[in-house]
Tab-separated table of C-alpha atoms and ligand atoms in Angstrom:
chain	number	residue	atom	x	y	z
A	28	UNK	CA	196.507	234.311	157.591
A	29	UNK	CA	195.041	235.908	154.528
A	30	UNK	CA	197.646	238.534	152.462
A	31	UNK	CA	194.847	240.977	152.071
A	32	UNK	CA	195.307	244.546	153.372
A	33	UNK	CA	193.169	244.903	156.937
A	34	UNK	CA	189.623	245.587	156.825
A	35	UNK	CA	187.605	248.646	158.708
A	36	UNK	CA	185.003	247.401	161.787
A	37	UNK	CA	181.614	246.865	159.424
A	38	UNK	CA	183.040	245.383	156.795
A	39	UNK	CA	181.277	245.077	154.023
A	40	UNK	CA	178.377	247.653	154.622
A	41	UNK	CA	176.076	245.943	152.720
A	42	UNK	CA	176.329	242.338	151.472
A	43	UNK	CA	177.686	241.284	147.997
A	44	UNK	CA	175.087	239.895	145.241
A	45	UNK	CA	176.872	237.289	144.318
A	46	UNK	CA	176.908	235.237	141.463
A	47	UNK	CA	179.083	232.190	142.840
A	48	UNK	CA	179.772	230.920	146.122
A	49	UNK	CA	183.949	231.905	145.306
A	50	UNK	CA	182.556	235.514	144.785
A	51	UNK	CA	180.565	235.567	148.044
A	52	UNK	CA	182.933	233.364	150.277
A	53	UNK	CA	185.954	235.980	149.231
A	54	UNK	CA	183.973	238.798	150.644
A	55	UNK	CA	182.704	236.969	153.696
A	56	UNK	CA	186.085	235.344	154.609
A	57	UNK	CA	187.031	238.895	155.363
A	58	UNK	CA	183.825	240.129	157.371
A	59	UNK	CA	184.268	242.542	160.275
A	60	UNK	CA	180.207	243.294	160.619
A	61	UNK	CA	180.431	242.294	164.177
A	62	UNK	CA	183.039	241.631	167.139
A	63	UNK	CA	183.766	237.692	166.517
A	64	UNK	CA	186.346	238.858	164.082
A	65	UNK	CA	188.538	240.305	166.663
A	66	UNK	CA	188.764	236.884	168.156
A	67	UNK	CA	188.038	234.300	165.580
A	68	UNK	CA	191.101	231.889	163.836
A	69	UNK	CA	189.149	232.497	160.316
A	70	UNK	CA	185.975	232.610	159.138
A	71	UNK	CA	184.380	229.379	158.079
A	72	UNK	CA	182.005	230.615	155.033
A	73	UNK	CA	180.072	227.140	154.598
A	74	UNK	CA	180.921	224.156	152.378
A	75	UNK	CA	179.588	222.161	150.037
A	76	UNK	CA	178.252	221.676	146.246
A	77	UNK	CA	176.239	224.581	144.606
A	78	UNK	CA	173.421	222.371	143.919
A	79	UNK	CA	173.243	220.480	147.225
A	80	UNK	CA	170.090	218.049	147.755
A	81	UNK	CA	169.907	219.908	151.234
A	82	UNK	CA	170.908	223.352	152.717
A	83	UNK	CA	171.716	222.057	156.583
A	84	UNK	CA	172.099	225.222	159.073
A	85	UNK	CA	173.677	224.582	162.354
A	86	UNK	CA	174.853	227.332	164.877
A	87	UNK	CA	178.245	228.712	164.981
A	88	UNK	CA	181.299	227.095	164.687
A	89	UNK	CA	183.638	225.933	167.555
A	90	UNK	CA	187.207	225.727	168.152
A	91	UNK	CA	187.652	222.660	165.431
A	92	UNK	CA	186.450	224.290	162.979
A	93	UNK	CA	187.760	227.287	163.879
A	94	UNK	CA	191.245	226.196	163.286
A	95	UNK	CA	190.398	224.251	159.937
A	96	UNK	CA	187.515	226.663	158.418
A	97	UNK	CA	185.511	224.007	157.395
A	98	UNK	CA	181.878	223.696	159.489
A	99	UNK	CA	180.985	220.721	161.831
A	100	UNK	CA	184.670	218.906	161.575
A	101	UNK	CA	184.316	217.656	165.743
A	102	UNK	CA	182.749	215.604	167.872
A	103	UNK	CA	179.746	217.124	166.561
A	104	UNK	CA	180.706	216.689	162.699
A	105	UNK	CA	181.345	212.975	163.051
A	106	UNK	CA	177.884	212.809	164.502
A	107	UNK	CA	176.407	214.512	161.485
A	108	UNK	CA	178.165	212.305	159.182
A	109	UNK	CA	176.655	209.337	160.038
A	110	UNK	CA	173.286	210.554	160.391
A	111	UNK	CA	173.228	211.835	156.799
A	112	UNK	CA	174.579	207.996	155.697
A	113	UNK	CA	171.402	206.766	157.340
A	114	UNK	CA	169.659	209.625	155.071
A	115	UNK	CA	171.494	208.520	152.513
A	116	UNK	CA	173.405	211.364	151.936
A	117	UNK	CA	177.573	212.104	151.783
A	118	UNK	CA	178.850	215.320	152.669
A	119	UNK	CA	179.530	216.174	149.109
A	120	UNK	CA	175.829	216.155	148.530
A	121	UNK	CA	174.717	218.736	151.460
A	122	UNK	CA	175.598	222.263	152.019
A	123	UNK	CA	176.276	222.956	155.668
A	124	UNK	CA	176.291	226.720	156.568
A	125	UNK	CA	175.816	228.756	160.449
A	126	UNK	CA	173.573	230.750	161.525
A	127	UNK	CA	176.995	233.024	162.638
A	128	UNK	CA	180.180	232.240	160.738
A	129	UNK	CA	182.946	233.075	163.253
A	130	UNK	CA	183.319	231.165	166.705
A	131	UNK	CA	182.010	232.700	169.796
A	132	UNK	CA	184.883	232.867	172.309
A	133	UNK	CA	184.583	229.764	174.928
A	134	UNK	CA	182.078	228.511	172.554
A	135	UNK	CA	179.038	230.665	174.047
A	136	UNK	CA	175.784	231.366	172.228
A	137	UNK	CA	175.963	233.670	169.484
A	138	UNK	CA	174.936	237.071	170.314
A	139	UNK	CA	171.374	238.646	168.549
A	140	UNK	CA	173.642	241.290	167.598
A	141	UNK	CA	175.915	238.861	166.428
A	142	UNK	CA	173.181	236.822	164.497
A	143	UNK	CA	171.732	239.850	162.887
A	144	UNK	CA	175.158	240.975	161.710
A	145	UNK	CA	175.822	237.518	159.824
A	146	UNK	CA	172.041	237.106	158.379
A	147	UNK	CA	172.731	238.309	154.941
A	148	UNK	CA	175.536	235.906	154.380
A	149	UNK	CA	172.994	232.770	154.608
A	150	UNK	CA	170.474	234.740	152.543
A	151	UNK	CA	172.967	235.447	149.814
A	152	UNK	CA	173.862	231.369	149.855
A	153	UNK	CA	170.691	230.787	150.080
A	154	UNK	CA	169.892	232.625	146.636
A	155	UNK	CA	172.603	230.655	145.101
A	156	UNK	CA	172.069	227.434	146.315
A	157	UNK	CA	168.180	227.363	145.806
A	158	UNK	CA	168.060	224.510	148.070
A	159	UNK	CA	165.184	221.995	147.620
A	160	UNK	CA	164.767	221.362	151.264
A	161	UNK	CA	166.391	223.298	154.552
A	162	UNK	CA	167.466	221.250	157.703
A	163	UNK	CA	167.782	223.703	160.733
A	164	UNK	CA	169.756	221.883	163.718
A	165	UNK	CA	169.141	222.938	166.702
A	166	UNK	CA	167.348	226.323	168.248
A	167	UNK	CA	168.881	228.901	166.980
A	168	UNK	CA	168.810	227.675	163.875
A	169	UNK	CA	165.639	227.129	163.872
A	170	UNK	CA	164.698	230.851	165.042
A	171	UNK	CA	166.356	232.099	161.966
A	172	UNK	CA	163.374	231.027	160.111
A	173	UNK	CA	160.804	230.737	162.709
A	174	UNK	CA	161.610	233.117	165.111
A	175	UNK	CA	159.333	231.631	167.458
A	176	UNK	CA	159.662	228.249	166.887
A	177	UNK	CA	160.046	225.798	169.532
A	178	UNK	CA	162.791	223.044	168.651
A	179	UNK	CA	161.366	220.237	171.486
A	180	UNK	CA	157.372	220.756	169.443
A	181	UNK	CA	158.871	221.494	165.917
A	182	UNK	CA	161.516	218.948	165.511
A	183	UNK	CA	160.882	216.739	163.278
A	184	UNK	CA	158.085	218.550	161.703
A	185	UNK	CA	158.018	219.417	158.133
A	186	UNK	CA	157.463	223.041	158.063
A	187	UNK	CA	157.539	225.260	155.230
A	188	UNK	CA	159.362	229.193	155.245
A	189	UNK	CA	159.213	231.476	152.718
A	190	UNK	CA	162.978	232.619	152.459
A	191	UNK	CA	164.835	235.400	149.583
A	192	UNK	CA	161.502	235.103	147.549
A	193	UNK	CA	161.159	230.830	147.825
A	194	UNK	CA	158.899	229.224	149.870
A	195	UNK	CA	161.076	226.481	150.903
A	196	UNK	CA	160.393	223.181	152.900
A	197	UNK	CA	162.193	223.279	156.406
A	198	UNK	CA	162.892	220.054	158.759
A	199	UNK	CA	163.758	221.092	161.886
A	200	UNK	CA	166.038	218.668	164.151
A	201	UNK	CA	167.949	218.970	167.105
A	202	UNK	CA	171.950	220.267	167.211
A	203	UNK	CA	174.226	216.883	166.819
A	204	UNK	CA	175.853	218.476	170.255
A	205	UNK	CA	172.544	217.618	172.014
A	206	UNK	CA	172.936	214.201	171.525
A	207	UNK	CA	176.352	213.882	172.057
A	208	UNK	CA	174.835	215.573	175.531
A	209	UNK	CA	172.482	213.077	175.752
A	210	UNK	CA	172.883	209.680	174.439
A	211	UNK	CA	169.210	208.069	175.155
A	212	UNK	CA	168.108	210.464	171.772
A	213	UNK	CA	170.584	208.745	169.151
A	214	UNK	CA	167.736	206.745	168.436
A	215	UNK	CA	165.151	209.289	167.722
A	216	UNK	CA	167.511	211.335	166.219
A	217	UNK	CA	168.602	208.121	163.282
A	218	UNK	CA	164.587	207.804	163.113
A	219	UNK	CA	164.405	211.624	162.340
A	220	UNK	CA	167.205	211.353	159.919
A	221	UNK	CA	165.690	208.175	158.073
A	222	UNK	CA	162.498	210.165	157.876
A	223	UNK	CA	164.903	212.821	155.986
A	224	UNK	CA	165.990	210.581	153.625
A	225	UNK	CA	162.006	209.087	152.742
A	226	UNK	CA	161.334	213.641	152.324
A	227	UNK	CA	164.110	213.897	149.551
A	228	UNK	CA	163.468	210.704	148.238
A	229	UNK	CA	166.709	209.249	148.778
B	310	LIG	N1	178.397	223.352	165.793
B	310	LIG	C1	177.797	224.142	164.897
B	310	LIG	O1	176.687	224.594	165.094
B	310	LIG	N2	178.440	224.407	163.789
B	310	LIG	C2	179.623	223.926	163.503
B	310	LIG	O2	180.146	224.227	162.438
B	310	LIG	C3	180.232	223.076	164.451
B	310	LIG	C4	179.609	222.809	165.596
Protein backbone atom coordinates (compact mmCIF):
# COMPACT_ATOMS: atom_id res chain seq x y z
CA UNK A 1 0.00 0.00 0.00
CA UNK A 2 1.32 3.34 -1.10
CA UNK A 3 1.82 6.17 2.02
CA UNK A 4 0.31 8.81 -0.17
CA UNK A 5 -2.74 10.74 1.10
CA UNK A 6 -6.10 9.26 -0.87
CA UNK A 7 -6.92 10.48 -4.17
CA UNK A 8 -10.49 12.10 -5.43
CA UNK A 9 -12.60 9.74 -8.22
CA UNK A 10 -10.88 11.33 -11.66
CA UNK A 11 -7.71 11.50 -10.63
CA UNK A 12 -5.56 13.22 -12.44
CA UNK A 13 -7.94 15.39 -14.68
CA UNK A 14 -5.75 15.59 -17.33
CA UNK A 15 -2.62 13.48 -17.90
CA UNK A 16 0.97 14.49 -16.85
CA UNK A 17 3.61 15.51 -19.72
CA UNK A 18 6.12 13.71 -18.58
CA UNK A 19 9.61 13.81 -19.03
CA UNK A 20 10.58 10.22 -17.59
CA UNK A 21 8.79 7.14 -17.17
CA UNK A 22 9.46 7.67 -12.89
CA UNK A 23 7.58 11.05 -13.44
CA UNK A 24 4.66 9.49 -15.33
CA UNK A 25 4.49 6.01 -13.50
CA UNK A 26 4.23 8.16 -9.98
CA UNK A 27 1.18 9.86 -11.26
CA UNK A 28 -0.38 6.83 -12.88
CA UNK A 29 0.31 4.42 -9.95
CA UNK A 30 -2.22 6.58 -8.22
CA UNK A 31 -5.00 6.91 -11.05
CA UNK A 32 -8.67 6.98 -10.04
CA UNK A 33 -9.96 8.07 -13.83
CA UNK A 34 -12.20 5.12 -13.80
CA UNK A 35 -13.82 2.38 -11.39
CA UNK A 36 -10.92 -0.46 -11.57
CA UNK A 37 -9.28 1.46 -8.82
CA UNK A 38 -11.88 0.66 -6.33
CA UNK A 39 -11.06 -2.95 -6.87
CA UNK A 40 -7.60 -3.30 -8.18
CA UNK A 41 -4.36 -4.68 -5.76
CA UNK A 42 -2.17 -1.76 -7.55
CA UNK A 43 -1.75 -0.41 -10.63
CA UNK A 44 0.76 -2.02 -12.92
CA UNK A 45 2.14 1.18 -14.98
CA UNK A 46 4.24 -0.94 -17.65
CA UNK A 47 7.87 -2.09 -17.52
CA UNK A 48 10.71 -2.02 -19.29
CA UNK A 49 13.84 0.11 -20.73
CA UNK A 50 13.19 3.71 -22.05
CA UNK A 51 14.62 2.89 -25.31
CA UNK A 52 13.05 -0.54 -25.87
CA UNK A 53 13.59 -2.20 -29.49
CA UNK A 54 9.69 -2.80 -29.22
CA UNK A 55 6.64 -1.17 -27.45
CA UNK A 56 4.41 -4.63 -26.92
CA UNK A 57 0.63 -3.71 -25.81
CA UNK A 58 -1.40 -6.45 -24.39
CA UNK A 59 -4.85 -6.02 -22.60
CA UNK A 60 -5.26 -5.60 -18.99
CA UNK A 61 -3.65 -7.22 -16.38
CA UNK A 62 -4.94 -10.25 -14.33
CA UNK A 63 -4.79 -11.40 -10.90
CA UNK A 64 -0.77 -12.25 -11.18
CA UNK A 65 0.08 -9.30 -12.01
CA UNK A 66 -2.20 -7.72 -10.05
CA UNK A 67 -0.59 -8.83 -6.90
CA UNK A 68 3.10 -8.20 -8.20
CA UNK A 69 2.51 -4.90 -10.48
CA UNK A 70 4.59 -6.01 -13.04
CA UNK A 71 2.57 -6.87 -16.63
CA UNK A 72 2.30 -10.44 -18.15
CA UNK A 73 4.08 -12.35 -14.97
CA UNK A 74 1.42 -15.76 -15.56
CA UNK A 75 0.68 -18.37 -17.53
CA UNK A 76 0.42 -15.87 -20.12
CA UNK A 77 3.91 -14.06 -19.32
CA UNK A 78 5.87 -17.29 -19.53
CA UNK A 79 4.32 -17.68 -22.93
CA UNK A 80 5.53 -14.29 -24.01
CA UNK A 81 8.91 -14.94 -22.81
CA UNK A 82 9.74 -17.51 -24.95
CA UNK A 83 8.27 -16.18 -27.95
CA UNK A 84 10.39 -13.02 -27.75
CA UNK A 85 13.70 -15.60 -27.31
CA UNK A 86 12.65 -16.99 -30.67
CA UNK A 87 12.56 -13.09 -31.74
CA UNK A 88 15.51 -12.75 -30.23
CA UNK A 89 14.59 -10.51 -27.73
CA UNK A 90 14.87 -10.57 -23.50
CA UNK A 91 12.48 -8.81 -21.52
CA UNK A 92 14.93 -6.13 -20.70
CA UNK A 93 14.88 -5.15 -24.32
CA UNK A 94 10.87 -4.69 -24.79
CA UNK A 95 8.50 -2.42 -23.14
CA UNK A 96 5.27 -4.18 -22.29
CA UNK A 97 2.36 -1.78 -21.41
CA UNK A 98 -2.00 -2.43 -21.38
CA UNK A 99 -4.34 -1.12 -23.11
CA UNK A 100 -6.06 -0.60 -19.25
CA UNK A 101 -3.63 -0.64 -16.34
CA UNK A 102 -5.74 -1.98 -13.44
CA UNK A 103 -7.35 -5.60 -13.47
CA UNK A 104 -10.90 -6.02 -14.38
CA UNK A 105 -12.60 -7.89 -11.52
CA UNK A 106 -12.94 -11.83 -12.48
CA UNK A 107 -10.67 -10.95 -15.23
CA UNK A 108 -13.55 -9.63 -17.69
CA UNK A 109 -12.96 -7.42 -20.72
CA UNK A 110 -12.07 -4.01 -20.05
CA UNK A 111 -14.86 -1.67 -20.28
CA UNK A 112 -14.86 1.24 -23.41
CA UNK A 113 -15.32 3.48 -20.61
CA UNK A 114 -12.65 1.88 -18.96
CA UNK A 115 -10.30 1.92 -22.10
CA UNK A 116 -10.98 5.51 -22.84
CA UNK A 117 -10.20 6.49 -19.26
CA UNK A 118 -6.59 4.80 -19.41
CA UNK A 119 -5.73 6.00 -23.20
CA UNK A 120 -3.57 8.88 -22.29
CA UNK A 121 -1.33 6.85 -20.10
CA UNK A 122 -0.05 4.70 -23.28
CA UNK A 123 0.10 7.92 -25.31
CA UNK A 124 2.23 9.67 -22.75
CA UNK A 125 4.70 6.30 -22.79
CA UNK A 126 4.41 6.26 -26.01
CA UNK A 127 5.98 9.90 -26.41
CA UNK A 128 8.74 8.80 -24.22
CA UNK A 129 9.57 5.65 -25.46
CA UNK A 130 9.46 6.58 -29.27
CA UNK A 131 9.29 3.02 -30.01
CA UNK A 132 10.71 1.82 -33.38
CA UNK A 133 8.09 -0.78 -33.90
CA UNK A 134 4.56 -1.51 -31.85
CA UNK A 135 3.38 -5.19 -31.23
CA UNK A 136 -0.43 -5.14 -30.35
CA UNK A 137 -1.48 -8.69 -28.81
CA UNK A 138 -4.57 -9.55 -29.14
CA UNK A 139 -8.03 -7.51 -30.11
CA UNK A 140 -8.30 -5.00 -28.05
CA UNK A 141 -5.11 -4.09 -28.42
CA UNK A 142 -5.24 -3.96 -31.63
CA UNK A 143 -8.47 -1.59 -31.70
CA UNK A 144 -6.50 0.94 -29.83
CA UNK A 145 -4.81 1.73 -33.00
CA UNK A 146 -7.09 0.40 -35.54
CA UNK A 147 -10.28 0.69 -34.20
CA UNK A 148 -11.62 -1.48 -36.73
CA UNK A 149 -9.15 -3.84 -37.18
CA UNK A 150 -9.79 -7.41 -37.33
CA UNK A 151 -7.10 -9.52 -35.29
CA UNK A 152 -7.94 -13.16 -37.28
CA UNK A 153 -7.17 -10.83 -41.07
CA UNK A 154 -4.56 -8.40 -39.48
CA UNK A 155 -2.38 -10.62 -37.48
CA UNK A 156 0.60 -10.90 -38.62
CA UNK A 157 0.41 -8.05 -40.95
CA UNK A 158 2.76 -5.22 -40.85
CA UNK A 159 0.63 -2.25 -40.57
CA UNK A 160 1.63 1.17 -40.03
CA UNK A 161 -0.41 3.91 -37.36
CA UNK A 162 0.26 7.24 -37.02
CA UNK A 163 0.34 7.62 -33.09
CA UNK A 164 1.29 11.19 -30.68
CA UNK A 165 2.62 12.76 -34.01
CA UNK A 166 4.84 9.32 -35.31
CA UNK A 167 3.81 7.23 -37.85
CA UNK A 168 4.89 4.09 -36.34
CA UNK A 169 5.11 0.43 -37.73
CA UNK A 170 2.49 -1.90 -35.93
CA UNK A 171 2.58 -5.95 -35.95
CA UNK A 172 -0.41 -7.16 -34.85
CA UNK A 173 -0.49 -10.81 -33.15
CA UNK A 174 -2.76 -12.68 -31.19
CA UNK A 175 -3.03 -12.43 -27.00
CA UNK A 176 -0.43 -15.24 -25.55
CA UNK A 177 -3.88 -16.34 -23.58
CA UNK A 178 -5.26 -17.48 -26.98
CA UNK A 179 -2.82 -19.93 -27.37
CA UNK A 180 -2.58 -21.09 -24.11
CA UNK A 181 -6.56 -21.58 -25.17
CA UNK A 182 -5.62 -23.25 -28.03
CA UNK A 183 -2.54 -25.20 -28.41
CA UNK A 184 -2.70 -26.24 -32.35
CA UNK A 185 -1.53 -22.15 -32.91
CA UNK A 186 1.92 -22.36 -30.91
CA UNK A 187 3.25 -23.00 -34.14
CA UNK A 188 1.98 -20.13 -36.09
CA UNK A 189 2.33 -18.04 -33.35
CA UNK A 190 6.70 -18.99 -33.04
CA UNK A 191 6.45 -18.43 -37.02
CA UNK A 192 4.83 -14.95 -36.34
CA UNK A 193 7.32 -14.21 -33.70
CA UNK A 194 10.43 -15.32 -35.91
CA UNK A 195 8.98 -13.09 -38.57
CA UNK A 196 9.29 -10.30 -35.65
CA UNK A 197 12.64 -10.83 -35.11
CA UNK A 198 13.65 -10.78 -39.34
CA UNK A 199 11.24 -6.85 -38.97
CA UNK A 200 13.71 -5.48 -36.23
CA UNK A 201 16.53 -7.07 -37.59
CA UNK A 202 17.40 -9.10 -34.76
N1 LIG B 1 -2.77 -10.30 -20.04
C1 LIG B 1 -2.60 -9.04 -20.45
O1 LIG B 1 -3.18 -8.61 -21.43
N2 LIG B 1 -1.77 -8.28 -19.78
C2 LIG B 1 -1.10 -8.70 -18.74
O2 LIG B 1 -0.34 -7.92 -18.17
C3 LIG B 1 -1.28 -10.03 -18.33
C4 LIG B 1 -2.13 -10.82 -18.98
Amino acid sequence: MSDSPPVPPGFPATFPDAASLEELHAVMVRCTRCDLFMSRAQVVPGSGPSSPRVLLVGEAPGATEDREGVPFVGRSGALLESMLAVAGLSRDAVFIANVVRCRPPKNRNPRTAEMRACAGWLAAQIRILDPPIIVTLGRCALQRFIPEGKITQLQAELQQVTVEGRTLPLYPLLHPSAVLRNPTLRQSYEDQFGKLGGLIGG
